[in-house]
mmCIF file of the C-alpha atoms, coordinates in Angstrom:
data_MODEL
# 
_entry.id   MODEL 
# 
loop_
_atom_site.group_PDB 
_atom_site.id 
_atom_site.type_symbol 
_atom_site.label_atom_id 
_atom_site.label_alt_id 
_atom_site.label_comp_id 
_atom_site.label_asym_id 
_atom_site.label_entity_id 
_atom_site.label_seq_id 
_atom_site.pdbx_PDB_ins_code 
_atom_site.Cartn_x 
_atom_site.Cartn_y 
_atom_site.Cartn_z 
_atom_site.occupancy 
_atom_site.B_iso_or_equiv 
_atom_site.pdbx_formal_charge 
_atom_site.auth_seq_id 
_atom_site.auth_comp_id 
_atom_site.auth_asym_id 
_atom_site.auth_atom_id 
_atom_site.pdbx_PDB_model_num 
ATOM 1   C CA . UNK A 1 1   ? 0.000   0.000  0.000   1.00 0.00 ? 1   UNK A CA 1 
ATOM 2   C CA . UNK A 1 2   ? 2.998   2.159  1.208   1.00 0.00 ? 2   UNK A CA 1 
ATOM 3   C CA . UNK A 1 3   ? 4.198   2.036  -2.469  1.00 0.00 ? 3   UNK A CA 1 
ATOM 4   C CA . UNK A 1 4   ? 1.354   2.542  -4.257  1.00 0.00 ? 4   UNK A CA 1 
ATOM 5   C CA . UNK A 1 5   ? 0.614   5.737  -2.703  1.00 0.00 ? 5   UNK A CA 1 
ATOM 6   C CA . UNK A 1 6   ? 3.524   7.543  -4.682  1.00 0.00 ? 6   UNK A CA 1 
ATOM 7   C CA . UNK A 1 7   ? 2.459   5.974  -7.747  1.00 0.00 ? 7   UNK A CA 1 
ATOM 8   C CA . UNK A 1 8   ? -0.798  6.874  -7.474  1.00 0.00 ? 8   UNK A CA 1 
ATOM 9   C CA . UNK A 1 9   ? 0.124   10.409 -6.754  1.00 0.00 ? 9   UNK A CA 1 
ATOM 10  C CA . UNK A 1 10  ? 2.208   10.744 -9.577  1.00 0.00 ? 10  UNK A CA 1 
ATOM 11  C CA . UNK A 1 11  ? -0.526  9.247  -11.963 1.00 0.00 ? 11  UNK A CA 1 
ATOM 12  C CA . UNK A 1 12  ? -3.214  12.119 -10.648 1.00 0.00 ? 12  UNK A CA 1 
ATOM 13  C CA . UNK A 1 13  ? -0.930  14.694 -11.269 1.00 0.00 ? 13  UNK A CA 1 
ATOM 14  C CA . UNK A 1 14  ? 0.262   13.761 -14.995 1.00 0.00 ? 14  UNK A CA 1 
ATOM 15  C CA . UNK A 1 15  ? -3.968  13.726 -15.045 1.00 0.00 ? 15  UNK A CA 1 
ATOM 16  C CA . UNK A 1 16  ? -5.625  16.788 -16.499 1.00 0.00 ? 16  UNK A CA 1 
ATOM 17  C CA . UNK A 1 17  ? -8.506  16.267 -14.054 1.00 0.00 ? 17  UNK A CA 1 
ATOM 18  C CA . UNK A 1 18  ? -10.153 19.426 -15.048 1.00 0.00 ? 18  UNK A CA 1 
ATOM 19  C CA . UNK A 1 19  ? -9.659  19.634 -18.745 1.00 0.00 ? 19  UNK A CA 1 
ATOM 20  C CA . UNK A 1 20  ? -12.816 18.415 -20.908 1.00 0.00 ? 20  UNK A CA 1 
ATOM 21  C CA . UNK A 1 21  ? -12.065 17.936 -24.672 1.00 0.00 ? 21  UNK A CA 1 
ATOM 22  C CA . UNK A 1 22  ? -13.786 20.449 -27.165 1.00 0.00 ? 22  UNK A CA 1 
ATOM 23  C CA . UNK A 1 23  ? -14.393 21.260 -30.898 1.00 0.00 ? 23  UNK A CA 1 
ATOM 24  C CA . UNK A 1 24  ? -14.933 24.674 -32.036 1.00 0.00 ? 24  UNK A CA 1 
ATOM 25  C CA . UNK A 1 25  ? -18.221 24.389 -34.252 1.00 0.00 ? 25  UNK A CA 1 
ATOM 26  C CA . UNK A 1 26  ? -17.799 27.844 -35.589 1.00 0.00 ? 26  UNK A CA 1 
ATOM 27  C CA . UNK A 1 27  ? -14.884 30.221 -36.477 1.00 0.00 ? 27  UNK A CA 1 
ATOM 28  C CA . UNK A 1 28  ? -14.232 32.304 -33.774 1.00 0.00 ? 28  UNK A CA 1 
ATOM 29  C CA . UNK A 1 29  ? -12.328 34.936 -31.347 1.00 0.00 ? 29  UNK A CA 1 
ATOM 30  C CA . UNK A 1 30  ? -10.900 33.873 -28.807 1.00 0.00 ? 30  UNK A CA 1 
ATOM 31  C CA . UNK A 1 31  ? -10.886 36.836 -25.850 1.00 0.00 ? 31  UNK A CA 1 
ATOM 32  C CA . UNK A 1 32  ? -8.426  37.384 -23.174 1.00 0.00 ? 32  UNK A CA 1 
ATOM 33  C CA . UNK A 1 33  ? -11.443 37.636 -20.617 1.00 0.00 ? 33  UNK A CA 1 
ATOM 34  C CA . UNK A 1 34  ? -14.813 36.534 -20.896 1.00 0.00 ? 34  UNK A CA 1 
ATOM 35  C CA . UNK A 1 35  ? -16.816 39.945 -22.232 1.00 0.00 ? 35  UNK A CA 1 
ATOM 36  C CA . UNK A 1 36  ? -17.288 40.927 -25.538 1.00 0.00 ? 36  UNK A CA 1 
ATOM 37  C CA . UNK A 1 37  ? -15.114 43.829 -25.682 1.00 0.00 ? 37  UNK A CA 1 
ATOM 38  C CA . UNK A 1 38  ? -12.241 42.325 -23.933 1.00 0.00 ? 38  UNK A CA 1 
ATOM 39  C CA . UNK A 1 39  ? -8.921  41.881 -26.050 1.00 0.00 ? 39  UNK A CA 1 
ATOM 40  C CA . UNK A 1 40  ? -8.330  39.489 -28.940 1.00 0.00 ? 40  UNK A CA 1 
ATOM 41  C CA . UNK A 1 41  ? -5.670  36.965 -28.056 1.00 0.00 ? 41  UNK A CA 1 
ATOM 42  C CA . UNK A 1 42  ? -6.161  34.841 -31.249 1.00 0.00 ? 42  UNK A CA 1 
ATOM 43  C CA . UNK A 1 43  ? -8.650  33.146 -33.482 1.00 0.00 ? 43  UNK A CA 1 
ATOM 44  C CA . UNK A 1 44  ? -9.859  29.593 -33.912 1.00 0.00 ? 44  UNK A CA 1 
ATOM 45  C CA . UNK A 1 45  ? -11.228 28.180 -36.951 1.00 0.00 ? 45  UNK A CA 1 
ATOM 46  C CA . UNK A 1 46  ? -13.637 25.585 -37.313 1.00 0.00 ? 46  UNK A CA 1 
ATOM 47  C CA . UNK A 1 47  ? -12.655 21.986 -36.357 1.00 0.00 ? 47  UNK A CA 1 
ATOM 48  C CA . UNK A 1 48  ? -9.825  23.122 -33.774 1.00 0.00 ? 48  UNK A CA 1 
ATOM 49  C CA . UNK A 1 49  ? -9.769  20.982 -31.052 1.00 0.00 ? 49  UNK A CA 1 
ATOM 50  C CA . UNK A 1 50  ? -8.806  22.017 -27.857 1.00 0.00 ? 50  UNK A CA 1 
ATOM 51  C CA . UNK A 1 51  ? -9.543  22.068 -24.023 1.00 0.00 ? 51  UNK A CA 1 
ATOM 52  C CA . UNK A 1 52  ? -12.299 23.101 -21.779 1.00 0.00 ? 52  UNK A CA 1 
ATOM 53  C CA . UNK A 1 53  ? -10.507 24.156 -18.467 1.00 0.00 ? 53  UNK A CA 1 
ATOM 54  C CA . UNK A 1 54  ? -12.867 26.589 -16.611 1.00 0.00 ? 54  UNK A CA 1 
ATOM 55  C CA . UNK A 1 55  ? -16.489 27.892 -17.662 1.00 0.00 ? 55  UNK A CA 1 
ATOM 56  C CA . UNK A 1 56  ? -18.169 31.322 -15.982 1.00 0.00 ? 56  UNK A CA 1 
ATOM 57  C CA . UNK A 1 57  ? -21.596 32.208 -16.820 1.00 0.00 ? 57  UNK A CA 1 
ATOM 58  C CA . UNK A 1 58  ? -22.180 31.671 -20.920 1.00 0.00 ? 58  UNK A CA 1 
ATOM 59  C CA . UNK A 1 59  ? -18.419 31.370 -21.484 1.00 0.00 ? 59  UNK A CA 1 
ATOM 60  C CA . UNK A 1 60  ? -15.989 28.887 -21.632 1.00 0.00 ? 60  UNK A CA 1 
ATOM 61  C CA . UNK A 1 61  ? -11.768 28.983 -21.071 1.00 0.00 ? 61  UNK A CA 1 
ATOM 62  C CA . UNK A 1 62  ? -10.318 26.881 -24.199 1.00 0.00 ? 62  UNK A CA 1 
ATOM 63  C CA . UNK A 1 63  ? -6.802  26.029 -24.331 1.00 0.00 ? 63  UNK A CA 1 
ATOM 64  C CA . UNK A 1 64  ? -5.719  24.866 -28.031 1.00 0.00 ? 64  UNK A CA 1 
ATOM 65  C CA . UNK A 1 65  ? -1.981  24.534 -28.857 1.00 0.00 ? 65  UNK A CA 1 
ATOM 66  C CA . UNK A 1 66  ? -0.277  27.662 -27.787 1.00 0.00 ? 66  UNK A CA 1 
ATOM 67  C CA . UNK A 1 67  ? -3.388  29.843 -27.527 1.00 0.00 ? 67  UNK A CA 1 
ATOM 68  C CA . UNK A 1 68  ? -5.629  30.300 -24.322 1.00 0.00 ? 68  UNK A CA 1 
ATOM 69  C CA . UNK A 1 69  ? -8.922  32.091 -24.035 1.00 0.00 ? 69  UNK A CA 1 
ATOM 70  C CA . UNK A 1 70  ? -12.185 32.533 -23.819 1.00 0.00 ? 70  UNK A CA 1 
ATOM 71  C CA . UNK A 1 71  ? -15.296 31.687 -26.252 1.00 0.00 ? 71  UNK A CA 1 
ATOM 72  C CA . UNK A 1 72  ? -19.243 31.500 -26.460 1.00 0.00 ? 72  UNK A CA 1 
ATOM 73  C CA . UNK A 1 73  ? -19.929 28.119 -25.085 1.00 0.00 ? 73  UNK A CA 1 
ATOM 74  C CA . UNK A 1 74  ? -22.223 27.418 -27.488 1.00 0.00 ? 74  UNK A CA 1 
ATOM 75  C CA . UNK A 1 75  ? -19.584 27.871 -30.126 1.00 0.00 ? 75  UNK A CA 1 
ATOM 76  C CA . UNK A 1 76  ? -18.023 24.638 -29.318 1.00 0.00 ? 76  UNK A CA 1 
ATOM 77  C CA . UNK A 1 77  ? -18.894 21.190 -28.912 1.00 0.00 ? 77  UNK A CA 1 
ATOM 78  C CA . UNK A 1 78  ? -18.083 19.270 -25.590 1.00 0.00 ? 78  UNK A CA 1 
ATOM 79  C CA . UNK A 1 79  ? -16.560 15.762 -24.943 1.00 0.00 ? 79  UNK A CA 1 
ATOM 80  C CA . UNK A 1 80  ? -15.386 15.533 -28.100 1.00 0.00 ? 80  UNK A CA 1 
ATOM 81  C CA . UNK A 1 81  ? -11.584 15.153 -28.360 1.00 0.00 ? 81  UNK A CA 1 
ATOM 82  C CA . UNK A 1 82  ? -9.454  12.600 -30.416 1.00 0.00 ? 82  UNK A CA 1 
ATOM 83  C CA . UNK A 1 83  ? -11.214 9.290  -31.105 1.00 0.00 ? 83  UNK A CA 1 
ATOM 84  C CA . UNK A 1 84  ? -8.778  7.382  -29.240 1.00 0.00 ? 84  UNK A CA 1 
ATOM 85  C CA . UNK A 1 85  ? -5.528  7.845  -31.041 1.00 0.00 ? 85  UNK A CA 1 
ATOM 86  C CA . UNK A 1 86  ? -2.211  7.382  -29.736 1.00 0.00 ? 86  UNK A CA 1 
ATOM 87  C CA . UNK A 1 87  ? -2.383  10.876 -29.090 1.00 0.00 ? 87  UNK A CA 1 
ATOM 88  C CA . UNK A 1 88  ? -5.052  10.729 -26.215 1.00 0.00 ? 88  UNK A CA 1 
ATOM 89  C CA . UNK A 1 89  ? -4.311  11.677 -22.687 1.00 0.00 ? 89  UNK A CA 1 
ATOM 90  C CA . UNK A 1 90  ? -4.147  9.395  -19.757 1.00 0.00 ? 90  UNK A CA 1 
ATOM 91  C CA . UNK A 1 91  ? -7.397  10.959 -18.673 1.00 0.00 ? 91  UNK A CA 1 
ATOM 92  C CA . UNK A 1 92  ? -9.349  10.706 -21.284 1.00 0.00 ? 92  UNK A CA 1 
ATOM 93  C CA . UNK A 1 93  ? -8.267  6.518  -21.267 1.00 0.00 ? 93  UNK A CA 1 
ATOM 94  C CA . UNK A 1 94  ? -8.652  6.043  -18.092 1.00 0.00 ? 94  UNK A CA 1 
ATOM 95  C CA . UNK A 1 95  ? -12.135 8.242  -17.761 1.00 0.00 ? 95  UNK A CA 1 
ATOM 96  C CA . UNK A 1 96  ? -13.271 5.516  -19.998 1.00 0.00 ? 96  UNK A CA 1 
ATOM 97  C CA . UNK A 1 97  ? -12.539 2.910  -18.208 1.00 0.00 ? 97  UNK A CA 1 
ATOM 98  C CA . UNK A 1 98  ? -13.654 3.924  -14.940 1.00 0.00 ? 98  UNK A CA 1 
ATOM 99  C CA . UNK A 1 99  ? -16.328 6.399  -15.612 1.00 0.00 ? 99  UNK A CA 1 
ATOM 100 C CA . UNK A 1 100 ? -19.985 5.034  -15.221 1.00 0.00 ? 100 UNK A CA 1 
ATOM 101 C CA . UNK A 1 101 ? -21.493 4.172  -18.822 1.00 0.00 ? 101 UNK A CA 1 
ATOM 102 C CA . UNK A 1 102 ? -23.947 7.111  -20.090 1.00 0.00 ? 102 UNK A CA 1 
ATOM 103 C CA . UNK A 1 103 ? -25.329 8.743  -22.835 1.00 0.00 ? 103 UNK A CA 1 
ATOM 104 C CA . UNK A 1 104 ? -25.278 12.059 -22.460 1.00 0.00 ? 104 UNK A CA 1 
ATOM 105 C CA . UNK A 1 105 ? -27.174 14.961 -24.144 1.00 0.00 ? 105 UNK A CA 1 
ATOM 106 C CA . UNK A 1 106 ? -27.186 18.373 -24.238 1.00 0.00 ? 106 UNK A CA 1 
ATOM 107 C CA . UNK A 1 107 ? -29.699 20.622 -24.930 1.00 0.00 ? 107 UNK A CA 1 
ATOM 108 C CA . UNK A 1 108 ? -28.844 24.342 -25.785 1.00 0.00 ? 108 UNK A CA 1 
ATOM 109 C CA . UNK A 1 109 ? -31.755 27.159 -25.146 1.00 0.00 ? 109 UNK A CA 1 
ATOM 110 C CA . UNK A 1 110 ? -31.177 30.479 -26.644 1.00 0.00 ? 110 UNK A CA 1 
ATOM 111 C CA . UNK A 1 111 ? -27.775 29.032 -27.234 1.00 0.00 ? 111 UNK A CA 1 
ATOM 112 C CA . UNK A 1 112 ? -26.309 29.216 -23.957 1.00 0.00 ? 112 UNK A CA 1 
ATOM 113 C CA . UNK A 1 113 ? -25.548 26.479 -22.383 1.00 0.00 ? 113 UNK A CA 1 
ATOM 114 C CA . UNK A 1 114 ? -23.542 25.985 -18.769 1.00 0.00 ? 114 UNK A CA 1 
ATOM 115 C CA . UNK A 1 115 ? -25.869 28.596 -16.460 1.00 0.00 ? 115 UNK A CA 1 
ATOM 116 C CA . UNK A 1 116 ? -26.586 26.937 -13.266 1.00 0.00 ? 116 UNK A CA 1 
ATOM 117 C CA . UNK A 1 117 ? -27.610 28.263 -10.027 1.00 0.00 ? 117 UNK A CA 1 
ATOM 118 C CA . UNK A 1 118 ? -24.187 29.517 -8.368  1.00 0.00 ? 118 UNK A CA 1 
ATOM 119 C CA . UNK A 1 119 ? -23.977 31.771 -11.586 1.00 0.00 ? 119 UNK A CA 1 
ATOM 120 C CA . UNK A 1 120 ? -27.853 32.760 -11.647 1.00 0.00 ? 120 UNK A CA 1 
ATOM 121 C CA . UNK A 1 121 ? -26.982 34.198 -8.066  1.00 0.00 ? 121 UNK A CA 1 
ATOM 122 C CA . UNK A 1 122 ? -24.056 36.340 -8.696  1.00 0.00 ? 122 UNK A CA 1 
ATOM 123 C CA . UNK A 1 123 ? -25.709 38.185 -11.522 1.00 0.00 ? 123 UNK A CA 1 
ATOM 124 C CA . UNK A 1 124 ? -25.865 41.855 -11.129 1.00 0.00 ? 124 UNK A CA 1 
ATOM 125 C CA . UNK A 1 125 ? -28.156 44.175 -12.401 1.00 0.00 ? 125 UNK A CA 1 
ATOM 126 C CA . UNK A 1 126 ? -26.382 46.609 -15.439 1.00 0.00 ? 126 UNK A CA 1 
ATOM 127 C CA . UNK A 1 127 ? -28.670 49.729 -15.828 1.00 0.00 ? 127 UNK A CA 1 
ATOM 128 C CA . UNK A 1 128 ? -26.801 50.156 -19.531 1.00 0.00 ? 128 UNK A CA 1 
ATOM 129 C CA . UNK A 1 129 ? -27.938 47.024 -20.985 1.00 0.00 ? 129 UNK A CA 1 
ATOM 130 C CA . UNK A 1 130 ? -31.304 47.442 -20.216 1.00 0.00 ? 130 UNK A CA 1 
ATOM 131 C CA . UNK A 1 131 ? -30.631 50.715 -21.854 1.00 0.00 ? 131 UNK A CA 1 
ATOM 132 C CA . UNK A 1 132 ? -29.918 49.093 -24.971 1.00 0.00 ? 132 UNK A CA 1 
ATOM 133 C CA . UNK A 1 133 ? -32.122 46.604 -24.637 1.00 0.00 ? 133 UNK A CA 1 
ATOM 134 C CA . UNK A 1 134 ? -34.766 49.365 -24.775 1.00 0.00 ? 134 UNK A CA 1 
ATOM 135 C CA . UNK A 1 135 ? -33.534 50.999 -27.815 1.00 0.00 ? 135 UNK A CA 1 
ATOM 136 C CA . UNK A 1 136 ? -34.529 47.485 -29.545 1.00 0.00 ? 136 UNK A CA 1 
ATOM 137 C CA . UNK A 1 137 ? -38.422 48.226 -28.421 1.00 0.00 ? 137 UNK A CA 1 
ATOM 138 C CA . UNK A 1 138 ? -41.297 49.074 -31.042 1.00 0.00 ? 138 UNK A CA 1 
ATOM 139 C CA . UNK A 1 139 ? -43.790 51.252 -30.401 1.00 0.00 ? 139 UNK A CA 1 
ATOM 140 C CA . UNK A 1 140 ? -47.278 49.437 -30.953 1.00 0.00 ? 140 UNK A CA 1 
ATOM 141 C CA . UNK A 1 141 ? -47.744 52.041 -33.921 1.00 0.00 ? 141 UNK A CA 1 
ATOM 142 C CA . UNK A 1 142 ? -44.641 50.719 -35.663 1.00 0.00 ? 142 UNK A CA 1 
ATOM 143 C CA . UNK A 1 143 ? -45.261 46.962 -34.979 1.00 0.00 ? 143 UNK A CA 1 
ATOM 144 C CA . UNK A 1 144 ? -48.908 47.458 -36.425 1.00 0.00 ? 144 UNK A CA 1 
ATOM 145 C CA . UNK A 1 145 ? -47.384 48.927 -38.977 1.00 0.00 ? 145 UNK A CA 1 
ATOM 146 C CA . UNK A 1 146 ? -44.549 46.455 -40.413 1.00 0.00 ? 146 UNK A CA 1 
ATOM 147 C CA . UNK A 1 147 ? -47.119 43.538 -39.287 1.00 0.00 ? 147 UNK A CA 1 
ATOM 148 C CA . UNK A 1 148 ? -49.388 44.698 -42.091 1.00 0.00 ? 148 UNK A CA 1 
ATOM 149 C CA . UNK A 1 149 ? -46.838 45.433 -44.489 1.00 0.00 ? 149 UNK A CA 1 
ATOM 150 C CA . UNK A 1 150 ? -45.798 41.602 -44.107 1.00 0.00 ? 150 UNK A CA 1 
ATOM 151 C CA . UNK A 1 151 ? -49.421 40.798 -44.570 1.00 0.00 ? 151 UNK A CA 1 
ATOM 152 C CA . UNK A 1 152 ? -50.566 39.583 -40.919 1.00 0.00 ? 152 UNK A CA 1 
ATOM 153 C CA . UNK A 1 153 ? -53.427 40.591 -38.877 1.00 0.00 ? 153 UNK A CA 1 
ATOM 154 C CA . UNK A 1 154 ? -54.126 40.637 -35.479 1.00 0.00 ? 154 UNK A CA 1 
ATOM 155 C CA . UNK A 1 155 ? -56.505 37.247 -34.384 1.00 0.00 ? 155 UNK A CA 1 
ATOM 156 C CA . UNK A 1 156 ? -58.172 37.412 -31.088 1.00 0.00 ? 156 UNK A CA 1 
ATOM 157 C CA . UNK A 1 157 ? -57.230 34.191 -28.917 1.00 0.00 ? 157 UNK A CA 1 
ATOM 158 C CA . UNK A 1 158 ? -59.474 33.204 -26.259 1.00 0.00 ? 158 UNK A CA 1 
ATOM 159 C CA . UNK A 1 159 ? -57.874 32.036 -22.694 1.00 0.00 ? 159 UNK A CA 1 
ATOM 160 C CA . UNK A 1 160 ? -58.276 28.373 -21.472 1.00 0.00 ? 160 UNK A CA 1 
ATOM 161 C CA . UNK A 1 161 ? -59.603 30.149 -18.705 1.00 0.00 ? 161 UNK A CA 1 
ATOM 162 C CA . UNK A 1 162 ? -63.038 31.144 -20.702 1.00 0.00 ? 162 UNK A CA 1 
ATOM 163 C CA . UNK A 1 163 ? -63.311 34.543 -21.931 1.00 0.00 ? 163 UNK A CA 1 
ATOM 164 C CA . UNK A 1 164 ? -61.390 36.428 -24.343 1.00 0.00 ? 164 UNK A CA 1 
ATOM 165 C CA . UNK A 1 165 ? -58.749 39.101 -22.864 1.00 0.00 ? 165 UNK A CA 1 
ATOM 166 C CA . UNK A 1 166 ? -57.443 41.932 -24.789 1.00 0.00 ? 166 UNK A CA 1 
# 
C-alpha cells in the first residue's frame, strides 16, 4: 500500500482532471477575458480541437496549442476530443474505463448552455444594458405597422380560462 501511494500520486498529477475535450463548431475569437469587448488573443477556426478548463456564466476557457482564451460556449462542442488515437491523454483513457457508462445529451436554449444556479446568483443588475435593450423596443404604432406590411393581422385568442382578454 505504502508504495502505491507515490504511484498513485504521480498518476493524478500527470492527469488533467479538469480539462474536458472540445471542438470549435464555428470560427471564432478567442478573448483574453470573458466579455465581448475584452482583447483578442487569437482566433480559432472551425474543427480546432482544444480544451475546456474553466467555464463562468455563458463562457468557456479553451486552451488549443499555444493559444488560451475565452469563447461562447455554445460555439463549441463538448466531450469531443481525439477518437482514441495514440495521441489521447491518460485521462481521457482512463475516464473511460472507470467512468460510469452514459449517454449524455445536451440541450442548448437560446444558445447558452452551462448557467446553473451559483452563476444565476451572482448576476448583477447593469442599468446600460437594459438601456440598450430598450432601444430594440417598437412602439405598438410601428409593430402594427410592419405587421401589415408583411401581410398579418391581429386574431383574437381566447384564454383556457373562458373569456377572451385583450
Amino acid at each position: 500500500m505504502c508504495r502505491a501511494l507515490p504511484l498513485l500520486a504521480l498518476l493524478l498529477l500527470a492527469l488533467p482532471l479538469h480539462a474536458e475535450p472540445v471542438l470549435v463548431e464555428r470560427a471564432s475569437v478567442l478573448r483574453s477575458e470573458p466579455r465581448v469587448d475584452a482583447a483578442a488573443v487569437g482566433e480559432l477556426a472551425l474543427g480546432t480541437a482544444g480544451e475546456a478548463i474553466r467555464r463562468q456564466g455563458a463562457w468557456v476557457q479553451v486552451r488549443s496549442g499555444n493559444l488560451t482564451g475565452w469563447l461562447y460556449s455554445f460555439n463549441v462542442r463538448f466531450g469531443t476530443g481525439s477518437s482514441g488515437g495514440a495521441g489521447e491523454g491518460a485521462g481521457a483513457v482512463l475516464g473511460r474505463i472507470f467512468a460510469p457508462r452514459q449517454r449524455v445529451s445536451v440541450t442548448s436554449t437560446i444558445g447558452i448552455r452551462g448557467l446553473d444556479e451559483e452563476d444565476l446568483k451572482q448576476a448583477q443588475f447593469d442599468a446600460g444594458q437594459i438601456k440598450q435593450l430598450d432601444a430594440f423596443a417598437a412602439s405598438r404604432g410601428d409593430a402594427q405597422s410592419h405587421a401589415g406590411s408583411a401581410g398579418l393581422a391581429a386574431e383574437r385568442v381566447d384564454y383556457l380560462g373562458g373569456g377572451a382578454r385583450e
